[in-house]
Each structure stands twice: as structure tokens, then as C-alpha cells.
JSON list of C-alpha atoms in Angstrom, two decimals:
[
{"chain": "D", "resi": 215, "resn": "MET", "atom": "CA", "xyz": [98.15, 111.03, 94.78]},
{"chain": "D", "resi": 216, "resn": "ASN", "atom": "CA", "xyz": [99.36, 114.46, 95.83]},
{"chain": "D", "resi": 217, "resn": "SER", "atom": "CA", "xyz": [102.74, 113.16, 96.92]},
{"chain": "D", "resi": 218, "resn": "LYS", "atom": "CA", "xyz": [105.48, 113.14, 94.32]},
{"chain": "D", "resi": 219, "resn": "VAL", "atom": "CA", "xyz": [105.77, 109.37, 94.36]},
{"chain": "D", "resi": 220, "resn": "CYS", "atom": "CA", "xyz": [102.94, 106.95, 94.99]},
{"chain": "D", "resi": 221, "resn": "THR", "atom": "CA", "xyz": [103.29, 104.56, 97.88]},
{"chain": "D", "resi": 222, "resn": "LYS", "atom": "CA", "xyz": [104.43, 101.01, 97.31]},
{"chain": "D", "resi": 223, "resn": "SER", "atom": "CA", "xyz": [101.00, 99.70, 98.33]},
{"chain": "D", "resi": 224, "resn": "TYR", "atom": "CA", "xyz": [99.31, 102.01, 95.80]},
{"chain": "D", "resi": 225, "resn": "ALA", "atom": "CA", "xyz": [101.67, 100.79, 93.08]},
{"chain": "D", "resi": 226, "resn": "LEU", "atom": "CA", "xyz": [101.06, 97.14, 93.95]},
{"chain": "D", "resi": 227, "resn": "SER", "atom": "CA", "xyz": [97.30, 97.72, 94.07]},
{"chain": "D", "resi": 228, "resn": "SER", "atom": "CA", "xyz": [97.40, 99.38, 90.65]},
{"chain": "D", "resi": 229, "resn": "LEU", "atom": "CA", "xyz": [99.42, 96.52, 89.22]},
{"chain": "D", "resi": 230, "resn": "PHE", "atom": "CA", "xyz": [97.17, 93.86, 90.75]},
{"chain": "D", "resi": 231, "resn": "MET", "atom": "CA", "xyz": [93.96, 95.58, 89.59]},
{"chain": "D", "resi": 232, "resn": "GLY", "atom": "CA", "xyz": [95.43, 96.17, 86.14]},
{"chain": "D", "resi": 233, "resn": "VAL", "atom": "CA", "xyz": [96.37, 92.52, 85.72]},
{"chain": "D", "resi": 234, "resn": "MET", "atom": "CA", "xyz": [92.97, 91.36, 87.01]},
{"chain": "D", "resi": 235, "resn": "LEU", "atom": "CA", "xyz": [91.10, 93.64, 84.59]},
{"chain": "D", "resi": 236, "resn": "LEU", "atom": "CA", "xyz": [93.29, 92.45, 81.72]},
{"chain": "D", "resi": 237, "resn": "PHE", "atom": "CA", "xyz": [92.52, 88.83, 82.65]},
{"chain": "D", "resi": 238, "resn": "MET", "atom": "CA", "xyz": [88.78, 89.49, 83.01]},
{"chain": "D", "resi": 239, "resn": "GLY", "atom": "CA", "xyz": [88.57, 91.14, 79.58]},
{"chain": "D", "resi": 240, "resn": "GLY", "atom": "CA", "xyz": [90.53, 88.28, 78.06]},
{"chain": "D", "resi": 241, "resn": "MET", "atom": "CA", "xyz": [88.26, 85.67, 79.62]},
{"chain": "D", "resi": 242, "resn": "LEU", "atom": "CA", "xyz": [85.16, 87.43, 78.29]},
{"chain": "D", "resi": 243, "resn": "TYR", "atom": "CA", "xyz": [86.73, 87.33, 74.84]},
{"chain": "D", "resi": 244, "resn": "VAL", "atom": "CA", "xyz": [87.74, 83.68, 75.04]},
{"chain": "D", "resi": 245, "resn": "LEU", "atom": "CA", "xyz": [84.48, 82.47, 76.57]},
{"chain": "D", "resi": 246, "resn": "TYR", "atom": "CA", "xyz": [81.85, 84.49, 74.72]},
{"chain": "D", "resi": 247, "resn": "ARG", "atom": "CA", "xyz": [83.11, 86.13, 71.54]},
{"chain": "D", "resi": 248, "resn": "PRO", "atom": "CA", "xyz": [82.59, 84.48, 68.13]},
{"chain": "D", "resi": 249, "resn": "GLN", "atom": "CA", "xyz": [85.22, 81.91, 67.25]},
{"chain": "D", "resi": 250, "resn": "THR", "atom": "CA", "xyz": [85.89, 83.59, 63.91]},
{"chain": "D", "resi": 251, "resn": "LEU", "atom": "CA", "xyz": [88.23, 86.09, 65.59]},
{"chain": "D", "resi": 252, "resn": "LEU", "atom": "CA", "xyz": [91.97, 85.92, 64.97]},
{"chain": "D", "resi": 253, "resn": "LEU", "atom": "CA", "xyz": [92.51, 85.00, 68.62]},
{"chain": "D", "resi": 254, "resn": "PHE", "atom": "CA", "xyz": [90.92, 81.61, 68.03]},
{"chain": "D", "resi": 255, "resn": "HIS", "atom": "CA", "xyz": [93.13, 80.88, 65.02]},
{"chain": "D", "resi": 256, "resn": "VAL", "atom": "CA", "xyz": [96.16, 81.61, 67.19]},
{"chain": "D", "resi": 257, "resn": "ALA", "atom": "CA", "xyz": [94.75, 79.35, 69.93]},
{"chain": "D", "resi": 258, "resn": "GLU", "atom": "CA", "xyz": [94.29, 76.60, 67.34]},
{"chain": "D", "resi": 259, "resn": "GLY", "atom": "CA", "xyz": [97.91, 76.94, 66.29]},
{"chain": "D", "resi": 260, "resn": "LEU", "atom": "CA", "xyz": [98.93, 76.58, 69.94]},
{"chain": "D", "resi": 261, "resn": "GLY", "atom": "CA", "xyz": [96.79, 73.46, 70.35]},
{"chain": "D", "resi": 262, "resn": "LEU", "atom": "CA", "xyz": [94.37, 75.12, 72.76]},
{"chain": "D", "resi": 263, "resn": "THR", "atom": "CA", "xyz": [91.16, 74.59, 70.80]},
{"chain": "D", "resi": 264, "resn": "ASP", "atom": "CA", "xyz": [89.89, 71.62, 72.83]},
{"chain": "D", "resi": 265, "resn": "ALA", "atom": "CA", "xyz": [90.49, 73.32, 76.17]},
{"chain": "D", "resi": 266, "resn": "ILE", "atom": "CA", "xyz": [88.85, 76.54, 75.00]},
{"chain": "D", "resi": 267, "resn": "SER", "atom": "CA", "xyz": [85.88, 74.63, 73.63]},
{"chain": "D", "resi": 268, "resn": "GLN", "atom": "CA", "xyz": [85.38, 72.97, 77.03]},
{"chain": "D", "resi": 269, "resn": "TRP", "atom": "CA", "xyz": [85.61, 76.31, 78.83]},
{"chain": "D", "resi": 270, "resn": "ARG", "atom": "CA", "xyz": [83.12, 77.85, 76.40]},
{"chain": "D", "resi": 271, "resn": "LEU", "atom": "CA", "xyz": [80.62, 75.03, 76.91]},
{"chain": "D", "resi": 272, "resn": "GLN", "atom": "CA", "xyz": [80.86, 75.31, 80.69]},
{"chain": "D", "resi": 273, "resn": "ALA", "atom": "CA", "xyz": [80.57, 79.10, 80.57]},
{"chain": "D", "resi": 274, "resn": "ALA", "atom": "CA", "xyz": [77.57, 79.01, 78.21]},
{"chain": "D", "resi": 275, "resn": "SER", "atom": "CA", "xyz": [75.71, 76.62, 80.49]},
{"chain": "D", "resi": 276, "resn": "ALA", "atom": "CA", "xyz": [76.45, 78.77, 83.56]},
{"chain": "D", "resi": 277, "resn": "TRP", "atom": "CA", "xyz": [75.72, 82.29, 82.26]},
{"chain": "D", "resi": 278, "resn": "GLN", "atom": "CA", "xyz": [74.60, 84.15, 79.16]},
{"chain": "D", "resi": 279, "resn": "PRO", "atom": "CA", "xyz": [75.93, 87.70, 79.53]},
{"chain": "D", "resi": 280, "resn": "ALA", "atom": "CA", "xyz": [74.30, 90.73, 77.91]},
{"chain": "D", "resi": 281, "resn": "GLU", "atom": "CA", "xyz": [75.74, 91.97, 74.62]},
{"chain": "D", "resi": 282, "resn": "PHE", "atom": "CA", "xyz": [77.29, 94.96, 76.38]},
{"chain": "D", "resi": 283, "resn": "ILE", "atom": "CA", "xyz": [79.36, 92.62, 78.56]},
{"chain": "D", "resi": 284, "resn": "VAL", "atom": "CA", "xyz": [80.53, 90.55, 75.60]},
{"chain": "D", "resi": 285, "resn": "TYR", "atom": "CA", "xyz": [81.11, 93.25, 73.00]},
{"chain": "D", "resi": 286, "resn": "CYS", "atom": "CA", "xyz": [81.90, 96.48, 74.88]},
{"chain": "D", "resi": 287, "resn": "LEU", "atom": "CA", "xyz": [83.16, 95.71, 78.36]},
{"chain": "D", "resi": 288, "resn": "PRO", "atom": "CA", "xyz": [86.41, 93.90, 77.39]},
{"chain": "D", "resi": 289, "resn": "ALA", "atom": "CA", "xyz": [87.80, 97.00, 75.68]},
{"chain": "D", "resi": 290, "resn": "GLY", "atom": "CA", "xyz": [86.86, 99.13, 78.68]},
{"chain": "D", "resi": 291, "resn": "LEU", "atom": "CA", "xyz": [88.53, 96.67, 81.04]},
{"chain": "D", "resi": 292, "resn": "TRP", "atom": "CA", "xyz": [91.68, 96.64, 78.92]},
{"chain": "D", "resi": 293, "resn": "ALA", "atom": "CA", "xyz": [91.80, 100.44, 78.65]},
{"chain": "D", "resi": 294, "resn": "THR", "atom": "CA", "xyz": [91.37, 100.72, 82.42]},
{"chain": "D", "resi": 295, "resn": "SER", "atom": "CA", "xyz": [94.05, 98.08, 82.94]},
{"chain": "D", "resi": 296, "resn": "TYR", "atom": "CA", "xyz": [96.45, 100.03, 80.76]},
{"chain": "D", "resi": 297, "resn": "VAL", "atom": "CA", "xyz": [95.72, 103.31, 82.55]},
{"chain": "D", "resi": 298, "resn": "LEU", "atom": "CA", "xyz": [96.28, 101.73, 85.97]},
{"chain": "D", "resi": 299, "resn": "ILE", "atom": "CA", "xyz": [99.52, 100.00, 85.03]},
{"chain": "D", "resi": 300, "resn": "MET", "atom": "CA", "xyz": [100.95, 102.84, 82.95]},
{"chain": "D", "resi": 301, "resn": "GLY", "atom": "CA", "xyz": [99.99, 105.38, 85.61]},
{"chain": "D", "resi": 302, "resn": "MET", "atom": "CA", "xyz": [101.94, 103.33, 88.12]},
{"chain": "D", "resi": 303, "resn": "LEU", "atom": "CA", "xyz": [104.94, 102.85, 85.82]},
{"chain": "D", "resi": 304, "resn": "ALA", "atom": "CA", "xyz": [105.03, 106.52, 84.76]},
{"chain": "D", "resi": 305, "resn": "GLN", "atom": "CA", "xyz": [104.50, 107.98, 88.22]},
{"chain": "D", "resi": 306, "resn": "ARG", "atom": "CA", "xyz": [107.97, 109.57, 88.38]},
{"chain": "D", "resi": 307, "resn": "LEU", "atom": "CA", "xyz": [107.80, 111.18, 84.96]},
{"chain": "D", "resi": 308, "resn": "PRO", "atom": "CA", "xyz": [107.07, 114.87, 84.51]},
{"chain": "D", "resi": 309, "resn": "ALA", "atom": "CA", "xyz": [103.34, 115.54, 84.09]},
{"chain": "D", "resi": 310, "resn": "LYS", "atom": "CA", "xyz": [103.37, 116.03, 80.31]},
{"chain": "D", "resi": 311, "resn": "ARG", "atom": "CA", "xyz": [105.25, 112.78, 79.65]},
{"chain": "D", "resi": 312, "resn": "ARG", "atom": "CA", "xyz": [103.21, 110.88, 82.26]},
{"chain": "D", "resi": 313, "resn": "TRP", "atom": "CA", "xyz": [99.89, 112.02, 80.80]},
{"chain": "D", "resi": 314, "resn": "THR", "atom": "CA", "xyz": [101.06, 111.24, 77.25]},
{"chain": "D", "resi": 315, "resn": "ALA", "atom": "CA", "xyz": [102.02, 107.71, 78.30]},
{"chain": "D", "resi": 316, "resn": "VAL", "atom": "CA", "xyz": [98.79, 107.12, 80.20]},
{"chain": "D", "resi": 317, "resn": "ALA", "atom": "CA", "xyz": [96.62, 108.56, 77.41]},
{"chain": "D", "resi": 318, "resn": "PHE", "atom": "CA", "xyz": [98.18, 106.44, 74.62]},
{"chain": "D", "resi": 319, "resn": "ILE", "atom": "CA", "xyz": [95.82, 103.42, 74.60]},
{"chain": "D", "resi": 320, "resn": "PRO", "atom": "CA", "xyz": [92.65, 105.36, 75.46]},
{"chain": "D", "resi": 321, "resn": "THR", "atom": "CA", "xyz": [93.46, 107.78, 72.64]},
{"chain": "D", "resi": 322, "resn": "LEU", "atom": "CA", "xyz": [94.20, 104.93, 70.24]},
{"chain": "D", "resi": 323, "resn": "GLY", "atom": "CA", "xyz": [90.92, 103.22, 71.11]},
{"chain": "D", "resi": 324, "resn": "ALA", "atom": "CA", "xyz": [88.88, 106.42, 70.83]},
{"chain": "D", "resi": 325, "resn": "THR", "atom": "CA", "xyz": [90.53, 107.27, 67.50]},
{"chain": "D", "resi": 326, "resn": "SER", "atom": "CA", "xyz": [89.76, 103.78, 66.22]},
{"chain": "D", "resi": 327, "resn": "GLU", "atom": "CA", "xyz": [86.09, 104.19, 67.16]},
{"chain": "D", "resi": 328, "resn": "LEU", "atom": "CA", "xyz": [85.89, 107.58, 65.46]},
{"chain": "D", "resi": 329, "resn": "MET", "atom": "CA", "xyz": [87.57, 106.18, 62.34]},
{"chain": "D", "resi": 330, "resn": "GLN", "atom": "CA", "xyz": [84.96, 103.42, 62.29]},
{"chain": "D", "resi": 331, "resn": "ALA", "atom": "CA", "xyz": [82.24, 106.08, 62.47]},
{"chain": "D", "resi": 332, "resn": "MET", "atom": "CA", "xyz": [83.75, 107.84, 59.45]},
{"chain": "D", "resi": 333, "resn": "GLY", "atom": "CA", "xyz": [84.15, 104.59, 57.50]},
{"chain": "D", "resi": 334, "resn": "ILE", "atom": "CA", "xyz": [87.93, 104.93, 57.36]},
{"chain": "D", "resi": 335, "resn": "ILE", "atom": "CA", "xyz": [88.52, 101.55, 58.98]},
{"chain": "D", "resi": 336, "resn": "PRO", "atom": "CA", "xyz": [86.21, 98.52, 59.12]},
{"chain": "D", "resi": 337, "resn": "GLY", "atom": "CA", "xyz": [84.13, 97.95, 62.20]},
{"chain": "D", "resi": 338, "resn": "THR", "atom": "CA", "xyz": [80.99, 99.15, 63.87]},
{"chain": "D", "resi": 339, "resn": "PHE", "atom": "CA", "xyz": [81.08, 102.48, 65.68]},
{"chain": "D", "resi": 340, "resn": "ASP", "atom": "CA", "xyz": [79.62, 102.34, 69.17]},
{"chain": "D", "resi": 341, "resn": "TRP", "atom": "CA", "xyz": [79.16, 105.28, 71.57]},
{"chain": "D", "resi": 342, "resn": "THR", "atom": "CA", "xyz": [79.57, 102.92, 74.51]},
{"chain": "D", "resi": 343, "resn": "ASP", "atom": "CA", "xyz": [82.92, 101.70, 73.21]},
{"chain": "D", "resi": 344, "resn": "LEU", "atom": "CA", "xyz": [84.03, 105.30, 72.77]},
{"chain": "D", "resi": 345, "resn": "ALA", "atom": "CA", "xyz": [83.01, 106.14, 76.33]},
{"chain": "D", "resi": 346, "resn": "LEU", "atom": "CA", "xyz": [84.76, 103.05, 77.72]},
{"chain": "D", "resi": 347, "resn": "TYR", "atom": "CA", "xyz": [88.00, 104.11, 76.06]},
{"chain": "D", "resi": 348, "resn": "VAL", "atom": "CA", "xyz": [87.80, 107.70, 77.29]},
{"chain": "D", "resi": 349, "resn": "LEU", "atom": "CA", "xyz": [86.45, 107.27, 80.85]},
{"chain": "D", "resi": 350, "resn": "PRO", "atom": "CA", "xyz": [89.50, 105.50, 82.34]},
{"chain": "D", "resi": 351, "resn": "PHE", "atom": "CA", "xyz": [91.76, 108.36, 81.27]},
{"chain": "D", "resi": 352, "resn": "LEU", "atom": "CA", "xyz": [89.31, 110.98, 82.55]},
{"chain": "D", "resi": 353, "resn": "ALA", "atom": "CA", "xyz": [89.23, 109.18, 85.91]},
{"chain": "D", "resi": 354, "resn": "TYR", "atom": "CA", "xyz": [93.03, 109.13, 85.97]},
{"chain": "D", "resi": 355, "resn": "ALA", "atom": "CA", "xyz": [93.17, 112.82, 85.09]},
{"chain": "D", "resi": 356, "resn": "THR", "atom": "CA", "xyz": [90.78, 113.59, 87.95]},
{"chain": "D", "resi": 357, "resn": "ILE", "atom": "CA", "xyz": [92.89, 111.65, 90.45]},
{"chain": "D", "resi": 358, "resn": "ASP", "atom": "CA", "xyz": [96.33, 112.68, 89.17]},
{"chain": "D", "resi": 359, "resn": "ASN", "atom": "CA", "xyz": [96.23, 116.33, 90.05]},
{"chain": "D", "resi": 360, "resn": "ARG", "atom": "CA", "xyz": [99.98, 116.84, 90.03]},
{"chain": "D", "resi": 361, "resn": "ILE", "atom": "CA", "xyz": [100.03, 118.87, 86.81]}
]
């Protein structure tokens, strides 16, 4: 990424990978997270409950993922997705603006985890969640050496 503007193939790859990671995180949520989450109330309002129930039954009979995959990995996939897509969209911005844009969601996620640790917001602090929010930005910062 030393050139001023990323190639079209790099941009398309970033977009494709970002969308795939977003989808994968969403599917883990839909298939394996507890149905008490707000997402499932929204799905009910959209009339998707029966379809989701079928998907969940099929997924449960095929694979029982570890807790890390169900409870931590989706946020990491989404943070990585955001970094990939925003990095591609912000590629022509000056470094300070580009890095601010790319760091937004990872910073928000990390701040949320730290606020959970301090008891400021509800939730359970998890070091793995914190790492999965921060690592995508650190990887981007390592690759994007155009500062």
C-alpha cells in the first residue's frame, strides 16, 4: 500500500472480504446466539422467526461451536470488516483523517469493553473481545505506512 491510491483489485478485494466477514459474523449471531437478543425481536416483527428457527435447528445439528466463536468472534469479524471497507473508502484521505475514520469502530468497541470493565455500562468485560476490537486496526496501521 505504498502507492498513493490502492489498485482497483485491492479495493474490490477489501470490499469483498469486508462484506464476507460482516455476513459471517451475522450468521454466527443468527444461528447460535440466544434468542433473547433484540435482533430476534426485530426478526419476529419482519416475519422471519420460522425461517430463522429452521436455520438454527439445522445449524445446531451440524455443529456446536466453541463459546469463543459464538460470543467473541462476531465482534472481531465485524471490526475487521469495518476496517477493510473503511480503509478502502478512505484511501484518498490525508493520513490523519483516514486513520480517524478507520479507527472509529475499533475505538468504539474497545471503549465499550473498558466501560463494561468499569461498570459504567452493562455487559461482561472480556479481554478477548478487547483484543478482537483492537487487532484489526493495529493490522491496518502496520500495512498502511503512508503516514
